XYZ file of C-alpha atoms in Angstrom:
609
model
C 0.000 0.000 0.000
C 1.248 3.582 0.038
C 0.826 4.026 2.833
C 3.758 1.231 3.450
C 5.770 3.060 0.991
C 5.576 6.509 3.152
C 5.882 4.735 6.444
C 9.309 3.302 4.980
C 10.661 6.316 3.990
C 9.481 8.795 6.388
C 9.552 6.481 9.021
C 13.310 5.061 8.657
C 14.341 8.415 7.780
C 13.225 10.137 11.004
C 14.767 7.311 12.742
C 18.462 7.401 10.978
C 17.788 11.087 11.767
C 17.416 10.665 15.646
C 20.439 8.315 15.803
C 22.593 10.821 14.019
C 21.566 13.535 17.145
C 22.386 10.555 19.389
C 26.064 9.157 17.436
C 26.901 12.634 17.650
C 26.182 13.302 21.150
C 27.977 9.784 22.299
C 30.842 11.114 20.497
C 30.956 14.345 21.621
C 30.853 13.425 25.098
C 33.781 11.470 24.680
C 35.577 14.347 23.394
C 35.432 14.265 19.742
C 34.939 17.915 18.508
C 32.391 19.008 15.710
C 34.268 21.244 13.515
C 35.014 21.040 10.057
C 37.941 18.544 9.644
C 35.479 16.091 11.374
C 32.333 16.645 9.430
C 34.169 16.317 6.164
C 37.079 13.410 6.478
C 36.349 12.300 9.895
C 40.154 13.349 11.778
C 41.503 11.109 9.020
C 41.466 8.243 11.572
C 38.831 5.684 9.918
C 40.005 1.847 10.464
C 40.378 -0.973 8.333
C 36.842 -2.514 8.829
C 34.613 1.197 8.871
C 36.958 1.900 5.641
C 35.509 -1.239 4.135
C 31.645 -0.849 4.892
C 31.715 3.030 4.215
C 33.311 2.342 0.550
C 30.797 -1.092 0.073
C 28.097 0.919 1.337
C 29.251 3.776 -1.094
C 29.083 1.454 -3.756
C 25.902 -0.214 -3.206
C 23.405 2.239 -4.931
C 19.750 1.193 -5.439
C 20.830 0.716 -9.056
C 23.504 -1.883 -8.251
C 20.684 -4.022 -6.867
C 18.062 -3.272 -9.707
C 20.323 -3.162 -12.459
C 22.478 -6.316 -11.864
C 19.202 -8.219 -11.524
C 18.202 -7.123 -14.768
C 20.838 -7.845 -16.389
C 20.656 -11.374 -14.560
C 17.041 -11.478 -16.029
C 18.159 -10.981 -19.649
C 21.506 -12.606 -19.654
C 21.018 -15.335 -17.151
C 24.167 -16.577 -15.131
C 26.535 -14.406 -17.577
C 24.999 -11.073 -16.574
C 24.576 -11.920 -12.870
C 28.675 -12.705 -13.229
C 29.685 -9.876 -15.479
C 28.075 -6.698 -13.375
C 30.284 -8.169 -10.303
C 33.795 -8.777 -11.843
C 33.216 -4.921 -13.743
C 32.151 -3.343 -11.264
C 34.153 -4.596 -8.197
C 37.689 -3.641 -9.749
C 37.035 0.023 -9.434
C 36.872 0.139 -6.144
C 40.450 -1.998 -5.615
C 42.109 0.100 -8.418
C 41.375 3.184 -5.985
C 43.305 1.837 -3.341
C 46.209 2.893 -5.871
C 45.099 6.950 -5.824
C 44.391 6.793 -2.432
C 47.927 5.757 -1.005
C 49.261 8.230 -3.972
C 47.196 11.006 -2.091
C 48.354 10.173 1.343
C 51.861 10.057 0.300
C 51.676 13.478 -1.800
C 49.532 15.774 -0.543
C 48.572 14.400 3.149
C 46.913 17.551 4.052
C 44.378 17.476 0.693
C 40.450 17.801 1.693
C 39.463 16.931 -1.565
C 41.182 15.715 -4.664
C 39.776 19.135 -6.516
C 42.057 21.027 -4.248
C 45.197 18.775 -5.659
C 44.075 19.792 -8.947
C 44.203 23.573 -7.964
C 47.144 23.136 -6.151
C 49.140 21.498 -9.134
C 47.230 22.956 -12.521
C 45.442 26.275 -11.450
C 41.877 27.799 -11.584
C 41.335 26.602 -15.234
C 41.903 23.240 -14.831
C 40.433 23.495 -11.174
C 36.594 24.179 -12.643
C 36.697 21.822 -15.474
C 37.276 19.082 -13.556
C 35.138 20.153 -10.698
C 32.343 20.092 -13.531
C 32.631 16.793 -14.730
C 32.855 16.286 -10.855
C 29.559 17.388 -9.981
C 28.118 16.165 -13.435
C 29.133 12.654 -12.218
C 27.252 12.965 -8.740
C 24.646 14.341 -10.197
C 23.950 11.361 -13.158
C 24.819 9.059 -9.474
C 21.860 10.524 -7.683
C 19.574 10.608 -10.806
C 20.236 7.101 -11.260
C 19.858 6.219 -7.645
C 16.225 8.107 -7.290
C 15.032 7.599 -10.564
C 15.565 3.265 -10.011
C 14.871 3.621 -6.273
C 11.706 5.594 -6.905
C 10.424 3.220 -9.893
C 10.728 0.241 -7.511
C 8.596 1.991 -4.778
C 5.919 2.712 -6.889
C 5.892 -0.931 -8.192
C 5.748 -2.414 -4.434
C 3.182 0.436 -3.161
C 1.784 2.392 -5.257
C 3.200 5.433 -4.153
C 4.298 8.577 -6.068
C 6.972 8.283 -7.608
C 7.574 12.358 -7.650
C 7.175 11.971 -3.790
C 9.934 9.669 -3.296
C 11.768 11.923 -5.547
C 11.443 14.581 -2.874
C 11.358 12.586 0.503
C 14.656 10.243 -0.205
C 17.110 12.924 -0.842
C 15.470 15.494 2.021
C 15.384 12.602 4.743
C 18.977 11.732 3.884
C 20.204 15.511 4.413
C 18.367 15.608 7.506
C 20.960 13.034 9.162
C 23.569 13.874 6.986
C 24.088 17.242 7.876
C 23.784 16.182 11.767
C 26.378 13.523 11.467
C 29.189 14.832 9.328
C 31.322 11.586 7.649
C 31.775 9.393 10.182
C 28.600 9.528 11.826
C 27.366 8.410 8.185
C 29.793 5.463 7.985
C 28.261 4.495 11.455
C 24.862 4.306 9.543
C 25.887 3.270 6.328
C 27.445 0.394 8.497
C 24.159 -0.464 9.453
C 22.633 -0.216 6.014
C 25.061 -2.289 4.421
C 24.730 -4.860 7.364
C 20.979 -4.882 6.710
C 20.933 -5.073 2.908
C 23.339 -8.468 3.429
C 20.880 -9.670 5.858
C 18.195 -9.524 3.216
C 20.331 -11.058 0.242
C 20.821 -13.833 2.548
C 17.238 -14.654 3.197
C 16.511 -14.576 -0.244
C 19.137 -17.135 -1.120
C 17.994 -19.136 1.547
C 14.351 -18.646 0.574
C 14.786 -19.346 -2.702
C 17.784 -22.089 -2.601
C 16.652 -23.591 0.301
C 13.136 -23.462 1.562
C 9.328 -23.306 -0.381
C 8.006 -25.134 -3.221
C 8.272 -22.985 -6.083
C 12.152 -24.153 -6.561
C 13.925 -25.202 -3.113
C 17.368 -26.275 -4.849
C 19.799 -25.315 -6.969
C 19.030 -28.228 -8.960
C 15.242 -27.176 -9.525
C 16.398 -23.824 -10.541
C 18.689 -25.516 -13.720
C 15.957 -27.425 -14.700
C 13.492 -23.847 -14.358
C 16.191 -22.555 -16.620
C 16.345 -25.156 -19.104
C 12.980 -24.727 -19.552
C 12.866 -21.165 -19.326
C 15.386 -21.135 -22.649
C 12.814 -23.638 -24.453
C 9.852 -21.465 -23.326
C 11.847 -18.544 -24.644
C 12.285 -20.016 -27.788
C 16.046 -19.755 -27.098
C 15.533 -16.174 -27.623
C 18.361 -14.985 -24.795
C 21.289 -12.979 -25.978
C 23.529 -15.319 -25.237
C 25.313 -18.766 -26.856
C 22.064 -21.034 -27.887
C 19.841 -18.721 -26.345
C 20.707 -20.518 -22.623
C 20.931 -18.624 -19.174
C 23.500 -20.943 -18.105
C 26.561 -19.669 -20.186
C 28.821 -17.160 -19.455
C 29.006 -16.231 -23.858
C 27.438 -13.294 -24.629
C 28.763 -10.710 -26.672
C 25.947 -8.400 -25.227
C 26.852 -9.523 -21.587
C 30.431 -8.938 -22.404
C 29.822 -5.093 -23.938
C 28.069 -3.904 -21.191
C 30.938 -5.754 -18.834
C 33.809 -3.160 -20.592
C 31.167 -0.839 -20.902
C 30.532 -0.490 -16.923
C 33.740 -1.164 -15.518
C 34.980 2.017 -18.068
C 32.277 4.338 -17.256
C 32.202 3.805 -13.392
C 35.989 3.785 -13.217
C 35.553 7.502 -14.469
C 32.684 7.523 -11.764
C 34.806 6.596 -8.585
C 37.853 8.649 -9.937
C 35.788 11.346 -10.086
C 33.306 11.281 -7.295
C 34.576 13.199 -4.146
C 32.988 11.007 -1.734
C 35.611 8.142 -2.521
C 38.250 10.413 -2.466
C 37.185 11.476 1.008
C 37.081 8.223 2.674
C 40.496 7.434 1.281
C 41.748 10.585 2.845
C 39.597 9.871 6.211
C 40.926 6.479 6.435
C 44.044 5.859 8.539
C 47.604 5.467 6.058
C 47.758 1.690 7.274
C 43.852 0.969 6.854
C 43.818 2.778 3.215
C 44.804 0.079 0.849
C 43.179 -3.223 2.823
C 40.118 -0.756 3.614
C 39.691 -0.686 -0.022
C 40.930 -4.088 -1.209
C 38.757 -5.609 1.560
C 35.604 -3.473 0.172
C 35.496 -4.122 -3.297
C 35.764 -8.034 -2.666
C 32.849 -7.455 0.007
C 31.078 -5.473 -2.737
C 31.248 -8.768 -5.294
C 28.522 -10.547 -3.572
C 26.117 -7.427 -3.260
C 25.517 -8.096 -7.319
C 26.616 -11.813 -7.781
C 24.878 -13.007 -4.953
C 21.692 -11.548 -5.802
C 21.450 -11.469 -8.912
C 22.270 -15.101 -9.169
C 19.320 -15.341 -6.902
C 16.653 -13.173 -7.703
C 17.905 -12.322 -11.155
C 17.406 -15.716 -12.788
C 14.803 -16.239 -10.718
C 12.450 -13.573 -12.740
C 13.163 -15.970 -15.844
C 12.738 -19.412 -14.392
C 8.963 -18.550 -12.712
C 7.649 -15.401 -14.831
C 5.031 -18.086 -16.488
C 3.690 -19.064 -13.075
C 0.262 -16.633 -11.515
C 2.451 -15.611 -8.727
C 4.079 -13.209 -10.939
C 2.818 -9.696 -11.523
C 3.131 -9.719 -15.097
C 1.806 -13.218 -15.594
C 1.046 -14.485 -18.498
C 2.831 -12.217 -20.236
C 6.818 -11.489 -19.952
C 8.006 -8.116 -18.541
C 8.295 -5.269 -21.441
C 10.937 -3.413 -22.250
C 9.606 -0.609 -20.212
C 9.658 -2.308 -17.291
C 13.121 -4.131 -17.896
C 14.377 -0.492 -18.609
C 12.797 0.693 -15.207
C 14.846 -2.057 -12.935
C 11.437 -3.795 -12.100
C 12.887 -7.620 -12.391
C 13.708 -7.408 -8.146
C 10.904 -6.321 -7.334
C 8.913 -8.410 -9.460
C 10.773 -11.532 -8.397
C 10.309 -10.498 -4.668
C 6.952 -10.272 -4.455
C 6.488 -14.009 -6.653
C 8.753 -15.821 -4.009
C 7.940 -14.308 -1.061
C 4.196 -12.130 -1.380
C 3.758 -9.460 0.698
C 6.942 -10.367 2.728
C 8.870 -9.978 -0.630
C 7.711 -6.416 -1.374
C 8.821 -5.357 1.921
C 11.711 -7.010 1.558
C 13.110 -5.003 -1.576
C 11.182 -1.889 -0.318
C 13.696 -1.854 2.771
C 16.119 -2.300 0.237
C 15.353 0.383 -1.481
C 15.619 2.707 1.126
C 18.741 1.649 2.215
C 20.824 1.576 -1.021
C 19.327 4.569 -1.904
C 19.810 6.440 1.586
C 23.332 4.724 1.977
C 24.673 6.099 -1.112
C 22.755 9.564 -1.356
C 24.726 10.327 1.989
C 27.659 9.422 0.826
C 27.278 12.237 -2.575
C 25.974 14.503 -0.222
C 28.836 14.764 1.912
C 31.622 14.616 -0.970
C 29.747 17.248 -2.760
C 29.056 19.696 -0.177
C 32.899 19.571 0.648
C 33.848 20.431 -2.959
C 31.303 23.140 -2.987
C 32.443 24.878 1.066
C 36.222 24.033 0.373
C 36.572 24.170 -3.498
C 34.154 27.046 -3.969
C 33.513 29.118 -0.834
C 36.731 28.836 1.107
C 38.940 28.831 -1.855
C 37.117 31.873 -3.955
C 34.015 33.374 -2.303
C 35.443 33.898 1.069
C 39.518 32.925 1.592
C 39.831 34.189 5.088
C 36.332 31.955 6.111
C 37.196 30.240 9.560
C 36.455 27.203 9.942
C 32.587 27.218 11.631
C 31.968 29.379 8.474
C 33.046 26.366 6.362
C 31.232 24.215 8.331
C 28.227 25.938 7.905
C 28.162 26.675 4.395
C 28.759 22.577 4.493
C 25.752 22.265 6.146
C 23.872 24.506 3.849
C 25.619 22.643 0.644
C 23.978 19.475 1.933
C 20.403 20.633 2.020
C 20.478 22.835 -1.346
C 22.185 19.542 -3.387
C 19.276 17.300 -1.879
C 16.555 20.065 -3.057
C 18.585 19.827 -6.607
C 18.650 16.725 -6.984
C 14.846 15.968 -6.328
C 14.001 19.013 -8.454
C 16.704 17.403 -11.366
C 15.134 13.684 -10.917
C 11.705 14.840 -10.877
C 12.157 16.626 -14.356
C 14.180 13.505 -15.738
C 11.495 11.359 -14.823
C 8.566 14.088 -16.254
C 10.672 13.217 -19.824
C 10.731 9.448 -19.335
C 14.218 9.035 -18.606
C 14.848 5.939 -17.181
C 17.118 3.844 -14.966
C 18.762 2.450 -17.814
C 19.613 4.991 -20.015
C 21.339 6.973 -17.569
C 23.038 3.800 -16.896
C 24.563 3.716 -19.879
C 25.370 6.982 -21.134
C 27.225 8.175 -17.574
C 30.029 7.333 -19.284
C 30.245 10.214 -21.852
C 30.361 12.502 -19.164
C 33.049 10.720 -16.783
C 35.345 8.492 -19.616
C 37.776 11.386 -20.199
C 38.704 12.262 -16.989
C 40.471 9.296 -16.679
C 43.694 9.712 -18.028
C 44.482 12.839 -16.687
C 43.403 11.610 -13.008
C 45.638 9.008 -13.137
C 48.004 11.075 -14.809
C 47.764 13.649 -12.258
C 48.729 11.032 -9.238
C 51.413 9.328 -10.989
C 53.218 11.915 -13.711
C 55.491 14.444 -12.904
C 55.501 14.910 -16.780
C 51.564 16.252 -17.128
C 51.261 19.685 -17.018
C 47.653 22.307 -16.595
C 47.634 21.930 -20.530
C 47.771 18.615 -21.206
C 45.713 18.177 -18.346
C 42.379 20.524 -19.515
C 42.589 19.806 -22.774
C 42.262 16.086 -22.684
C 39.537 16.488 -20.394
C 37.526 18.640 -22.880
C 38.997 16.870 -26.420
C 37.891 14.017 -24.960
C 34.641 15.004 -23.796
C 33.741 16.439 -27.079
C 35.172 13.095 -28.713
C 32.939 11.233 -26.496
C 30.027 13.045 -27.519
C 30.198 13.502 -31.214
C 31.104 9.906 -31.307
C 27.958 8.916 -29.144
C 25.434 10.658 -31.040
C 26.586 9.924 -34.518
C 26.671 6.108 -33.628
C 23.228 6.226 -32.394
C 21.993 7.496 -35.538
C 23.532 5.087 -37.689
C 22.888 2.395 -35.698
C 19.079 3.337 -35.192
C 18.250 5.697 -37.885
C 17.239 8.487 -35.495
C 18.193 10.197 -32.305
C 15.637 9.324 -29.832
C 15.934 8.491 -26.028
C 16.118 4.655 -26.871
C 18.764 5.106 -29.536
C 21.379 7.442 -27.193
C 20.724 4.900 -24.768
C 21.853 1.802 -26.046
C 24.378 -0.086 -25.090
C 26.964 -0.044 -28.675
C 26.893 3.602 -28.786
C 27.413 4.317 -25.456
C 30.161 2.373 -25.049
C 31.743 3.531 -28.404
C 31.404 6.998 -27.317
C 32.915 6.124 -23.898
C 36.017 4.677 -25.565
C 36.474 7.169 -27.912
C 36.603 9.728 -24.999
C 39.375 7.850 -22.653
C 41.457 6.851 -26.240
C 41.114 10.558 -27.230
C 41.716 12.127 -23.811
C 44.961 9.985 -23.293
C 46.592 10.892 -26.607
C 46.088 14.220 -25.826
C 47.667 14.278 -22.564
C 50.288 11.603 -23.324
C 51.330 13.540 -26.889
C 51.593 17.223 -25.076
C 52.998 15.756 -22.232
C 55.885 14.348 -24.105
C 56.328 17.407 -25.682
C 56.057 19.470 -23.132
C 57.456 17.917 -19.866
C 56.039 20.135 -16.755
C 58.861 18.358 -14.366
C 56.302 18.690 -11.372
C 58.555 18.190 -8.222
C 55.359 17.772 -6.067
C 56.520 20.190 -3.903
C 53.015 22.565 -4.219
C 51.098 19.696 -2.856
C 53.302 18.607 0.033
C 52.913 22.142 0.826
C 48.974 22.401 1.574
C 48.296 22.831 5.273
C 45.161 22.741 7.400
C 43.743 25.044 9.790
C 42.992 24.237 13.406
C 40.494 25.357 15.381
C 42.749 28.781 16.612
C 43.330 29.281 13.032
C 47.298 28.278 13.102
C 48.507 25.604 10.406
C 48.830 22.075 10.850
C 50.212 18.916 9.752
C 49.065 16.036 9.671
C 51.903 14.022 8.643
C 54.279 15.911 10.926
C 55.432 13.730 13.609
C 53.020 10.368 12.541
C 54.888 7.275 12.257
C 51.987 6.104 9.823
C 52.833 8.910 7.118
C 56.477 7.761 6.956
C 57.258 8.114 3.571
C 59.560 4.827 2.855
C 56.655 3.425 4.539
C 53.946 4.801 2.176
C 55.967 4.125 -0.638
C 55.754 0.491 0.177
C 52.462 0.371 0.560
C 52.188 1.765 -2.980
C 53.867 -0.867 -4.527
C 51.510 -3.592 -2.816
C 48.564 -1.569 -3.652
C 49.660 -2.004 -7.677
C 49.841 -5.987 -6.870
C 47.282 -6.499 -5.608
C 45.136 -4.402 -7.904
C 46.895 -6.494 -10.584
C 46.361 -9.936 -9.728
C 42.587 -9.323 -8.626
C 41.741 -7.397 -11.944
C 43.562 -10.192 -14.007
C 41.683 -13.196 -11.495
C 38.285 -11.152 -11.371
C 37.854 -9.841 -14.890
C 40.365 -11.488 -17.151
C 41.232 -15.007 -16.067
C 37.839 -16.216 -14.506
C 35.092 -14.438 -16.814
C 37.308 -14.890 -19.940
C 37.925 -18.565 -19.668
C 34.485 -19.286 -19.274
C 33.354 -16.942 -21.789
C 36.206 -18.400 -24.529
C 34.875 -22.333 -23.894
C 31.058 -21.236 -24.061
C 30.697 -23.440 -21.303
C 27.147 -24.345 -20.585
C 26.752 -24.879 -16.760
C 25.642 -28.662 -15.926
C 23.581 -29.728 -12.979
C 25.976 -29.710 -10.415
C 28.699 -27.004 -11.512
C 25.813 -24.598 -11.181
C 24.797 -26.509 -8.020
C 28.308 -25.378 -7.124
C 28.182 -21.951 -8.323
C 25.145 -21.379 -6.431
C 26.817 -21.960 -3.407
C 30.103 -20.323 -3.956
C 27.470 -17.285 -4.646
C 26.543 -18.093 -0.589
C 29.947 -18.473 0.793
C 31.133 -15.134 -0.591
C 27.926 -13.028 0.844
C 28.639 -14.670 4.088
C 32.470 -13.398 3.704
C 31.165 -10.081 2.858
C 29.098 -10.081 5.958
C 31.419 -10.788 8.307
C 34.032 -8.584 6.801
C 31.816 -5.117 6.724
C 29.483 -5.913 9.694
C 31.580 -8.347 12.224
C 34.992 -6.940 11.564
C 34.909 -3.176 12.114
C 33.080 -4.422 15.383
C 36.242 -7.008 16.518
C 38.393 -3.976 15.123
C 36.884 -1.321 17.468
């Protein structure tokens, strides 16, 4: 009923709200000080095991959930396994920036202030536009999906979730500062597992309607007969990892949302909140914690949509779901509510709330940072002290949640949906790439190499977008700009363009950046004096953090190449079709690894302190 759907989002909000006011009063009256440091990177003392929940939880949008079912749902077992090994690299590849940032500029507040720092004021707004443009297609996506799914379960207005999400986030968000939201979105993150878990276990192990693994590969088989072996995969089966289609939007994602965490502040920020020695396994432990968010549910509830959507339990029955409805994320819902009823709905509508919530919080706190530090401290007011800052923080918060409801409700008055901003985030986040890494790891890049490629590539990106989808289609419509081929085109042609640019002017024109300008930055404290942070910490010693660099490459290396190369490509290569009992197998190694990610984002930071 609607009534459930308000009660869910009013209700949890109010009560996240009133245990912000009481996290923050514990932790004031054990001495910890509200001032702007604090609200924005927590003291830069986060822990191995909050690190890991606060970047999982960061990562888990409402659109991870509905999307990588969908895919699941039109893919079978190769979409379920493709979302997870793209999109889980990301966050282990950051580990790499983040020990960069600790060991050159330890004083940073945001990685827009490095690029001041290094490049100037041009380069400074350019890429605190694509910046903000990437938070704000983050948030779209997260409302627009979060919203549809609502309104599927009860009914309610989608426009009003569109307001009450983002406002009931900044409620607690601006009470809580960082670390008070890691608290929650510990307790988000520990819930969402909780629910993944019971529907493995309600669909793997208990009911009628399947029960085993087993009776799920025989659902399937069918399914793919039913379907007159109409899947986009080898043979038309949903138990094969070939498809070319799975396989495009694999390179497609794990391109377009490496530009996303490069670029989104809120990543950044935990990185520079997290302790030196809790940065890299923080990270590393987080985006293998993240795998089963996708995988495992996917496997579950994704393929479930396909092996019962001919029974009367589902809502579409006898028909299959349309393409408006795959487009709108509905395939989690939908299989909710067939396995488990009533129970089911409310299952996926907590879900909801929480992905949503969790990762709203998240933007909300790395944008309002860029906007107090990157805007109003660095060119509206210099000599602001620091409860100025923190104010116009607070402020930040509120008017990007009152944008961002405004922005989603007008994307979803022109029937933009879940998918199609999806797909095309990558125009607008693919050419930042080079130059971020560049920036980290070149003394050789200089401002121009740096703001042109960003723009080239950018324009690249589009032109090559647009003129793809009207080949490919015949005409520019929503549908056509929001396919897969020419949004992944367009998001190649934007990195490949944007790193000849800054590779060719670079060569030419060697800056020789000593990386003395960043070492440099200071912070205030609260009488106004500069401070630094690595001054006199055994954790920033530099011999030390240069080590830790080189086993942040490893191990981003061999997990990318066992993750997304080795594993997905061996299976894809042999078009293996998945027998009784290897999917009996996968099935269970689908359990194993949610149960790992449980215990490393909800019992660890607890045995960690």
């Amino acid at each position: 009923s609607q009534g459930a759907g308000y009660g869910v989002v009013i209700g949890l909000g109010a009560l996240f709200a009133l245990g912000m006011i009481g996290i923050s009063e514990i932790m004031k009256r054990r001495g910890n000080v509200e001032n702007s440091e604090e609200f924005t990177v927590a003291k830069r003392s986060l822990g191995t095991g909050l690190t890991a929940a606060g970047v999982t939880s960061s990562w888990t949008w409402s659109t991870t959930l509905l999307s990588s079912v969908t895919v699941a749902y039109v893919y079978g077992v190769a979409g379920s396994f493709f979302y997870a090994a793209c999109n889980s690299t990301q966050i282990m590849v950051f580990s790499n920036l983040a020990i960069q940032c600790k060991r050159k500029a330890p004083n940073a507040r945001t990685f827009l202030e490095i690029i001041r720092v290094r490049y100037g004021t041009v380069a400074h707004f350019s890429f605190m536009f694509f910046s903000l443009a990437s938070n704000i297609l983050v948030v779209s996506s997260i409302l627009i999906g979060g919203a549809a799914a609502i309104e599927s379960l009860t009914g309610m207005s989608v426009y009003a979730s569109l307001w009450l999400l983002p406002l009931s986030v900044s409620a607690y968000t601006i009470r809580g500062g960082l670390r008070a939201t890691i608290l929650t979105d510990y307790i988000h993150t520990a819930i969402i597992l909780i629910v993944i878990l019971m529907f493995w276990f309600k669909v793997y192990a208990s009911g009628n309607q399947i029960g085993s693994p087993g009776k799920m590969w025989d659902l399937l088989i069918e399914a793919a007969r039913r379907n007159d072996y109409s899947a986009p995969t080898k043979d038309g089966s949903y138990l094969t990892i070939r498809s070319l289609g799975a396989l495009k939007f694999a390179i497609l994602s794990i391109l377009e949302y490496t530009g996303v965490v490069f670029l989104d502040n809120s990543f950044h920020q935990k990185g520079i909140a997290a302790d030196p020695a809790a940065a890299i396994p923080g990270y590393v432990l987080g985006g293998l914690a993240w795998y089963a968010m996708p995988f495992t549910l996917a496997t579950t509830m994704g393929i479930l949509a396909v092996a019962l959507e001919n029974t009367p339990a589902f809502p579409t029955f006898p028909r299959r779901m349309n393409a408006q409805e795959i487009g709108a994320g509905l395939a989690l819902p939908y299989a909710a509510q067939t396995i488990a009823g009533k129970g089911g709905a409310g299952a996926v509508l907590v879900l909801m709330f929480m992905s949503c919530t969790s990762a709203i919080s998240s933007v909300l706190i790395g944008s309002s940072t860029v906007l107090s530090y990157d805007v109003y401290k660095t060119y509206l007011k210099p000599n602001a002290t620091d409860a100025q800052v923190l104010r116009a923080g607070h402020w930040c918060v509120a008017g990007f949640a009152i944008f961002m409801a405004a922005f989603g409700s007008m994307l979803h008055g022109v029937k933009i949906d879940l998918g199609f901003i999806y797909n095309m985030t990558g125009i607008f986040t693919g050419s930042a790439l080079p130059a971020l890494v560049g920036t980290f790891f070149s003394s050789r890049q200089g401002a121009l190499a740096a703001t042109s490629s960003i723009w080239l590539g950018f324009f690249a990106a589009v032109i090559t977008w647009l003129t793809l989808a009207k080949r490919f289609s015949g005409e520019i419509t929503i549908a056509s700009v929001g396919a897969t081929d020419p949004c992944l085109y367009g998001c190649i042609a934007g990195i490949g363009t944007a790193a000849v640019v800054t590779i060719s002017i670079s060569i030419f024109q060697n800056a020789n950046y000593t990386w003395e300008s960043l070492g440099a930055i200071r912070l205030l404290d609260d009488e106004g004096n500069n401070r630094d942070v690595a001054y006199a910490d055994p954790t920033y010693d530099p011999e030390r953090l240069r080590k830790a660099a080189y086993v942040a490459r490893g191990i981003t290396v061999v997990l990318f190449l066992a993750l997304f190369i080795i594993w997905p490509l061996s299976l894809y290569g042999t078009a293996y079709k998945f027998s009784r009992k290897f999917f009996t197998g996968w099935v269970i190694v689908s359990l194993l690894w949610a149960s790992f990610s449980f215990f490393a984002v909800t019992v660890y930071p607890i045995i960690e302190g």
